[in-house]
Short mmCIF file of C-alpha atoms in Angstrom, two decimals:
data_model
loop_
_atom_site.label_atom_id
_atom_site.label_comp_id
_atom_site.label_asym_id
_atom_site.label_seq_id
_atom_site.Cartn_x
_atom_site.Cartn_y
_atom_site.Cartn_z
CA MET A 277 89.11 81.45 136.74
CA ILE A 278 88.90 85.23 136.19
CA SER A 279 86.30 87.59 137.64
CA ILE A 280 86.26 91.21 136.49
CA ARG A 281 84.09 93.47 138.62
CA ASN A 282 83.11 97.09 137.98
CA LEU A 283 86.35 97.76 136.12
CA LYS A 284 87.16 101.29 135.00
CA LYS A 285 90.16 102.58 133.07
CA SER A 286 91.01 106.20 132.29
CA PHE A 287 94.09 107.93 130.96
CA GLY A 288 93.88 111.26 132.72
CA ASP A 289 90.50 112.75 131.82
CA HIS A 290 90.07 110.35 128.91
CA LEU A 291 87.71 107.50 129.85
CA ILE A 292 88.44 104.21 128.06
CA PHE A 293 85.77 102.04 129.70
CA GLU A 294 83.80 101.70 132.94
CA ASN A 295 81.41 99.29 134.65
CA VAL A 296 83.03 96.29 132.96
CA ASN A 297 81.86 93.02 134.51
CA LEU A 298 82.94 89.68 133.10
CA GLU A 299 83.23 86.10 134.33
CA ILE A 300 85.69 83.72 132.65
CA ASP A 301 85.46 80.07 133.64
CA LYS A 302 88.21 77.48 133.36
CA GLY A 303 88.34 76.19 129.78
CA ASP A 304 86.50 79.19 128.35
CA SER A 305 87.58 80.82 125.10
CA VAL A 306 86.49 84.43 125.45
CA VAL A 307 86.80 86.65 122.38
CA ILE A 308 86.74 90.43 122.74
CA ILE A 309 85.59 92.39 119.67
CA GLY A 310 84.85 96.04 119.00
CA GLY A 311 85.86 99.04 116.95
CA SER A 312 89.29 100.67 116.93
CA GLY A 313 89.97 102.58 120.13
CA CYS A 314 87.20 100.96 122.15
CA GLY A 315 89.63 99.55 124.73
CA LYS A 316 89.97 95.89 123.71
CA SER A 317 93.74 95.71 124.11
CA THR A 318 93.66 97.95 127.19
CA LEU A 319 91.22 95.56 128.88
CA LEU A 320 93.50 92.63 128.05
CA ARG A 321 96.53 94.47 129.43
CA CYS A 322 94.61 95.28 132.60
CA ILE A 323 94.03 91.57 133.19
CA ASN A 324 97.75 90.94 133.67
CA ARG A 325 98.33 94.48 134.99
CA LEU A 326 100.53 95.72 132.22
CA GLU A 327 98.01 98.54 132.65
CA LYS A 328 96.63 99.31 136.11
CA ALA A 329 92.88 99.83 136.10
CA THR A 330 91.56 103.05 137.61
CA GLU A 331 88.84 101.31 139.64
CA GLY A 332 87.42 97.83 140.16
CA GLN A 333 88.69 94.32 140.73
CA ILE A 334 90.33 91.64 138.59
CA ILE A 335 90.32 88.39 140.57
CA ILE A 336 92.46 85.65 139.05
CA ASP A 337 92.13 82.23 140.62
CA GLY A 338 91.07 83.86 143.92
CA ALA A 339 93.69 86.64 144.01
CA ASP A 340 92.92 90.29 143.18
CA ILE A 341 95.70 91.53 140.91
CA GLN A 342 94.45 95.09 141.54
CA ALA A 343 94.97 94.91 145.31
CA PRO A 344 97.74 97.16 146.72
CA ASP A 345 99.42 94.18 148.39
CA ALA A 346 98.99 91.79 145.44
CA ASN A 347 101.98 89.70 144.43
CA VAL A 348 101.67 90.79 140.82
CA GLU A 349 104.62 88.75 139.55
CA LEU A 350 103.29 85.54 141.11
CA ILE A 351 99.76 86.08 139.78
CA ARG A 352 101.11 87.06 136.37
CA ARG A 353 102.91 83.71 136.05
CA LYS A 354 99.49 82.12 135.59
CA LEU A 355 98.97 84.26 132.48
CA GLY A 356 100.68 83.79 129.13
CA MET A 357 100.65 86.78 126.78
CA VAL A 358 101.01 86.80 122.99
CA TYR A 359 101.28 90.13 121.19
CA GLN A 360 100.48 91.15 117.63
CA SER A 361 104.13 92.16 117.06
CA PHE A 362 105.60 88.79 118.25
CA ASN A 363 108.16 90.40 120.64
CA LEU A 364 110.81 87.72 120.11
CA PHE A 365 114.34 88.63 121.21
CA SER A 366 116.01 89.38 117.88
CA HIS A 367 119.53 88.55 119.12
CA LEU A 368 118.55 85.05 120.31
CA ASN A 369 117.69 82.04 118.19
CA VAL A 370 114.39 80.20 118.56
CA MET A 371 115.62 77.73 121.20
CA GLU A 372 117.27 80.50 123.22
CA ASN A 373 114.04 82.51 123.08
CA MET A 374 112.17 79.47 124.36
CA ILE A 375 114.35 78.57 127.35
CA LEU A 376 115.38 82.00 128.67
CA ALA A 377 112.34 82.82 130.83
CA PRO A 378 111.74 79.37 132.38
CA MET A 379 115.43 79.14 133.35
CA LYS A 380 115.55 82.67 134.79
CA VAL A 381 112.10 82.88 136.38
CA LEU A 382 111.10 79.27 137.11
CA LYS A 383 114.71 78.16 137.76
CA MET A 384 114.16 75.25 135.38
CA PRO A 385 117.31 73.22 134.63
CA LYS A 386 118.61 73.87 131.12
CA SER A 387 118.24 70.25 129.98
CA GLU A 388 114.63 70.16 131.19
CA ALA A 389 113.91 73.53 129.52
CA ILE A 390 115.33 72.28 126.22
CA ASP A 391 113.24 69.09 126.36
CA GLU A 392 110.08 71.10 127.07
CA ALA A 393 110.94 73.59 124.32
CA LYS A 394 111.34 70.76 121.80
CA ARG A 395 107.93 69.37 122.80
CA LEU A 396 106.18 72.72 122.41
CA LEU A 397 107.96 73.59 119.17
CA GLU A 398 106.78 70.27 117.78
CA MET A 399 103.24 71.13 118.89
CA VAL A 400 103.31 74.34 116.83
CA GLY A 401 105.08 72.75 113.85
CA MET A 402 108.45 74.43 114.45
CA GLU A 403 110.47 71.47 115.72
CA ASN A 404 113.17 71.79 113.01
CA ARG A 405 113.80 75.52 113.48
CA GLY A 406 115.29 75.73 116.96
CA ASP A 407 118.58 77.13 115.64
CA ARG A 408 116.94 79.77 113.40
CA MET A 409 117.10 83.48 114.20
CA PRO A 410 113.80 85.42 114.27
CA SER A 411 114.90 87.30 111.13
CA GLN A 412 114.93 83.98 109.28
CA LEU A 413 111.28 83.23 110.07
CA SER A 414 108.06 84.30 108.40
CA GLY A 415 105.49 86.28 110.37
CA GLY A 416 103.37 83.19 110.95
CA GLN A 417 106.37 81.22 112.15
CA LYS A 418 107.39 84.01 114.54
CA GLN A 419 103.91 84.07 116.05
CA ARG A 420 103.86 80.29 116.48
CA VAL A 421 107.19 80.50 118.30
CA ALA A 422 105.78 83.32 120.45
CA ILE A 423 102.83 81.11 121.43
CA ALA A 424 105.13 78.18 122.25
CA ARG A 425 107.39 80.48 124.26
CA ALA A 426 104.43 81.71 126.32
CA MET A 427 103.44 78.09 126.97
CA MET A 428 106.93 77.41 128.39
CA MET A 429 105.86 79.24 131.56
CA LYS A 430 103.03 76.73 132.06
CA PRO A 431 100.27 79.36 132.21
CA GLU A 432 96.72 78.61 133.28
CA VAL A 433 95.32 81.33 130.99
CA MET A 434 96.52 82.56 127.59
CA LEU A 435 95.95 86.17 126.55
CA PHE A 436 96.13 86.93 122.81
CA ASP A 437 96.27 90.56 121.66
CA GLU A 438 95.26 90.49 117.98
CA PRO A 439 97.64 87.60 117.26
CA THR A 440 97.02 87.61 113.49
CA SER A 441 96.71 91.34 112.72
CA ALA A 442 100.37 91.76 111.69
CA LEU A 443 100.32 88.72 109.42
CA ASP A 444 99.90 88.29 105.70
CA PRO A 445 96.52 86.61 105.05
CA THR A 446 98.29 83.45 103.89
CA MET A 447 99.83 83.06 107.36
CA VAL A 448 96.72 83.71 109.43
CA ASP A 449 95.38 80.17 109.29
CA GLU A 450 98.56 78.55 110.64
CA VAL A 451 98.42 80.70 113.78
CA GLU A 452 94.67 80.27 114.23
CA SER A 453 95.14 76.49 114.00
CA VAL A 454 97.63 76.55 116.90
CA ILE A 455 95.23 78.59 119.06
CA ARG A 456 92.40 76.17 118.22
CA ARG A 457 94.56 73.26 119.34
CA LEU A 458 95.32 74.93 122.67
CA ASN A 459 91.62 75.56 123.25
CA LYS A 460 90.76 72.00 122.29
CA ASP A 461 93.24 70.81 124.91
CA GLY A 462 91.35 72.84 127.55
CA MET A 463 93.44 76.01 127.78
CA THR A 464 91.51 79.01 129.12
CA SER A 465 92.01 81.90 126.71
CA VAL A 466 91.06 85.52 126.20
CA ILE A 467 91.49 86.71 122.62
CA VAL A 468 91.28 90.20 121.17
CA THR A 469 90.72 89.92 117.42
CA HIS A 470 89.22 91.70 114.44
CA GLU A 471 88.81 88.43 112.50
CA MET A 472 85.09 87.76 112.86
CA ARG A 473 85.18 84.34 111.19
CA PHE A 474 87.86 83.23 113.65
CA ALA A 475 86.01 84.80 116.59
CA LYS A 476 82.82 82.96 115.72
CA SER A 477 84.51 79.59 115.28
CA ILE A 478 86.76 79.57 118.35
CA SER A 479 84.79 81.32 121.09
CA THR A 480 82.62 80.00 123.89
CA LYS A 481 81.76 83.59 124.85
CA VAL A 482 81.89 86.81 122.79
CA VAL A 483 82.28 90.24 124.40
CA PHE A 484 81.47 93.33 122.32
CA LEU A 485 82.95 96.57 123.62
CA ALA A 486 81.19 99.80 122.67
CA GLU A 487 80.03 103.02 124.30
CA LYS A 488 82.78 102.84 126.97
CA SER A 489 81.70 99.47 128.39
CA ILE A 490 80.62 95.93 127.54
CA TYR A 491 77.73 96.71 125.21
CA GLU A 492 76.71 93.07 124.72
CA GLN A 493 78.05 89.62 125.57
CA GLY A 494 76.86 86.11 124.92
CA THR A 495 77.52 82.88 123.06
CA PRO A 496 78.76 83.04 119.45
CA LYS A 497 75.27 82.11 118.26
CA GLU A 498 73.67 84.86 120.36
CA ILE A 499 76.08 87.55 119.17
CA PHE A 500 76.73 86.61 115.55
CA GLU A 501 73.31 85.24 114.59
CA ASN A 502 70.76 86.61 117.06
CA SER A 503 72.17 89.86 118.40
CA ALA A 504 69.49 91.85 120.20
CA LYS A 505 71.25 95.20 119.99
CA LYS A 506 71.52 97.59 117.06
CA LEU A 507 75.16 98.67 117.51
CA THR A 508 76.32 95.06 117.60
CA ARG A 509 74.52 94.26 114.34
CA GLN A 510 75.94 97.38 112.69
CA PHE A 511 79.46 96.54 113.81
CA LEU A 512 79.26 92.96 112.53
CA PHE A 513 77.89 94.13 109.18
CA ARG A 514 80.67 96.70 108.72
CA ASN A 515 83.25 93.99 109.36
CA ARG A 516 81.86 92.00 106.44
CA LEU A 517 81.71 94.95 104.06
CA PHE A 518 84.50 96.33 101.88
CA GLU A 519 83.72 99.59 100.09
CA ARG A 520 85.93 101.83 97.98
CA THR A 521 85.10 104.66 95.59
CA ILE A 522 87.62 105.00 92.79
CA SER A 523 88.07 107.23 89.76
CA LYS A 524 89.93 107.05 86.48
CA ASN A 525 92.61 109.55 87.46
CA ASP A 526 93.30 108.46 91.01
CA VAL A 527 93.56 104.71 91.47
CA ASP A 528 96.22 101.99 91.59
CA ILE A 529 94.19 99.11 90.20
CA TYR A 530 96.66 96.40 91.22
CA SER A 531 96.95 97.71 94.77
CA LEU A 532 93.17 97.90 95.00
CA CYS A 533 92.77 94.30 93.79
CA SER A 534 95.33 93.13 96.36
CA GLU A 535 93.53 95.07 99.10
CA LEU A 536 90.21 93.42 98.25
CA LYS A 537 91.79 89.95 98.11
CA ASN A 538 93.38 90.51 101.54
CA PHE A 539 90.00 91.57 102.90
CA ALA A 540 88.33 88.50 101.39
CA ALA A 541 90.98 85.99 102.49
CA PRO A 542 89.67 85.38 106.06
CA TYR A 543 86.33 84.26 104.64
CA GLY A 544 87.81 81.09 103.24
CA LEU A 545 87.57 81.80 99.51
CA ASP A 546 89.18 79.07 97.43
CA ARG A 547 91.66 79.63 94.62
CA ARG A 548 88.97 79.77 91.94
CA GLN A 549 87.00 82.42 93.84
CA MET A 550 90.15 84.52 94.27
CA GLN A 551 90.73 84.23 90.51
CA GLY A 552 87.17 85.44 90.05
CA ILE A 553 88.03 88.60 91.98
CA GLU A 554 91.10 89.17 89.78
CA LEU A 555 89.01 88.71 86.64
CA MET A 556 86.44 91.24 87.84
CA PHE A 557 89.29 93.76 87.91
CA ASP A 558 91.01 92.64 84.70
CA GLU A 559 87.90 92.28 82.52
CA LEU A 560 85.51 94.85 83.99
CA ILE A 561 87.10 97.55 86.11
CA PHE A 562 90.43 98.09 84.37
CA PRO A 563 89.02 98.41 80.81
CA PHE A 564 86.35 100.87 81.91
CA LEU A 565 88.84 103.06 83.72
CA ARG A 566 90.62 103.60 80.40
CA ILE A 567 87.65 104.86 78.41
CA ASP A 568 86.57 108.49 78.15
CA PRO A 569 86.57 110.07 81.63
CA GLU A 570 83.33 111.91 80.93
CA GLU A 571 81.63 108.54 80.59
CA SER A 572 83.46 106.61 83.28
CA GLY A 573 83.57 109.15 86.11
CA LYS A 574 83.74 107.26 89.41
CA MET A 575 82.72 103.79 90.48
CA ASN A 576 82.07 102.19 93.82
CA ILE A 577 83.27 98.67 94.63
CA ARG A 578 81.54 96.69 97.35
CA PHE A 579 82.31 93.23 98.71
CA LEU A 580 79.93 91.62 101.18
CA ALA A 581 80.75 88.32 102.85
CA GLU A 582 77.55 86.64 103.99
CA GLU A 583 77.38 85.11 107.46
CA SER A 584 77.06 81.57 106.16
CA GLY A 585 80.68 81.69 105.05
CA LYS A 586 79.72 79.80 101.90
CA ASP A 587 78.34 82.44 99.55
CA HIS A 588 80.26 85.64 98.94
CA LYS A 589 79.01 88.52 96.84
CA ILE A 590 80.79 91.30 95.07
CA TRP A 591 78.85 94.33 93.96
CA ILE A 592 80.55 96.63 91.48
CA GLU A 593 78.68 99.79 90.64
CA PHE A 594 79.45 101.48 87.34
CA PRO A 595 78.11 105.03 86.84
CA PHE A 596 77.45 104.65 83.13
CA ILE A 597 74.34 106.66 82.46
CA HIS A 598 73.65 105.25 79.01
CA THR A 599 75.70 102.09 78.88
CA ASN A 600 75.21 98.53 80.04
CA PRO A 601 78.76 97.51 81.07
CA LEU A 602 78.17 93.89 80.05
CA GLU A 603 77.23 95.00 76.53
CA HIS A 604 80.00 97.57 76.11
CA GLU A 605 82.62 96.97 73.43
CA CYS A 606 85.31 96.91 76.14
CA LEU A 607 84.00 93.49 77.15
CA ASP A 608 84.03 91.19 74.12
CA GLU A 609 82.17 87.89 73.89
CA LEU A 610 85.18 85.75 74.82
CA ASN A 611 86.08 87.82 77.88
CA GLN A 612 82.48 87.83 79.04
CA LYS A 613 82.34 84.03 78.65
CA ILE A 614 85.52 83.65 80.73
CA LEU A 615 84.14 85.99 83.39
CA ARG A 616 80.85 84.11 83.61
CA GLY A 617 82.80 80.88 84.03
CA TYR A 618 84.26 82.19 87.29
CA THR A 619 81.04 83.60 88.70
CA LYS A 620 77.82 81.95 89.87
CA GLU A 621 75.80 84.97 88.79
CA LEU A 622 76.67 87.99 86.67
CA THR A 623 73.98 90.57 85.98
CA ALA A 624 73.66 94.24 85.11
CA ALA A 625 70.72 96.50 85.90
CA CYS A 626 69.96 100.21 85.67
CA ASN A 627 68.90 101.70 88.99
CA LYS A 628 66.38 104.49 89.61
CA ASP A 629 69.11 107.12 89.23
CA GLY A 630 70.02 105.91 85.75
CA VAL A 631 73.25 104.28 86.92
CA TRP A 632 74.17 100.87 85.58
CA GLU A 633 75.33 98.42 88.23
CA VAL A 634 76.99 95.05 87.79
CA GLN A 635 76.38 92.42 90.45
CA ALA A 636 78.57 89.33 90.62
CA LYS A 637 78.38 86.40 92.99
CA ILE A 638 81.52 84.30 93.31
#
């Protein structure tokens, strides 16, 4: 369906990527991952020539969109694009957003466009919101409308540029479910995402961009479970690790708790596990931040989501040279009992540097 050959993209003297070669077959779900600034979105935009590559070929269904004489608009009609910022027309309601392009570009009769819009809105669970303005919708609802609107043009390939990155974690799943349905129905898709759980579950092929090119590509199992390359393994580990160093005099404990919960949300924690995170803050971190600063100093909070997606661990390191945090008077017997009720394991140990560390598994 799409063949990318020896693709290079530079902005002036700044090289984004080079020697990119990728084959995308009909029905494939290709996920592009990589660090910030590695060129993921630029590569996606090159595919539909919102960005023109510096060198190389992008052949879509037999036509090279890079060719000087290419009918870019005709080729681009085969490609639907969904952005992280939704890009709905704010002055039009949902139905008007849906029917504008097919009527203008495809010359679709209005009645036919409305019927098709109703069908697609029903597919994404928005059938009763055709008269709503974008400002009346949540982020997840806006993105579902944006996906349905792209489908109105009857594309053969869907391009998703971080479709969930602008969403609250509670809305991510509703958008991911729509994309899964499209893929299940056979839609060819190319998805740029930083959600590794989603990438692993939805992809038929994973492309990891690093060092100005495709560093590694393969099946989800090959990349996420049996990666042969060091940088890939390091990248995947960093995406499962949340680390913050905090101190008594410079921390917003409630903001920090919310930040950790948002990080943990994509890993499918249930309500009880989320409550466990809150309790770790309420019963352990917050009390110890209020005691004498000479004793509390700084602490490092780590959250590691294991690849299985079933077990999740939180490490909280307390630099108490002479104190076991679980035996400190700040944590009474009742509070410790409550905390243990929300954790599978709760232990404290003194490391070789004389620092007490608490390890909790939720």
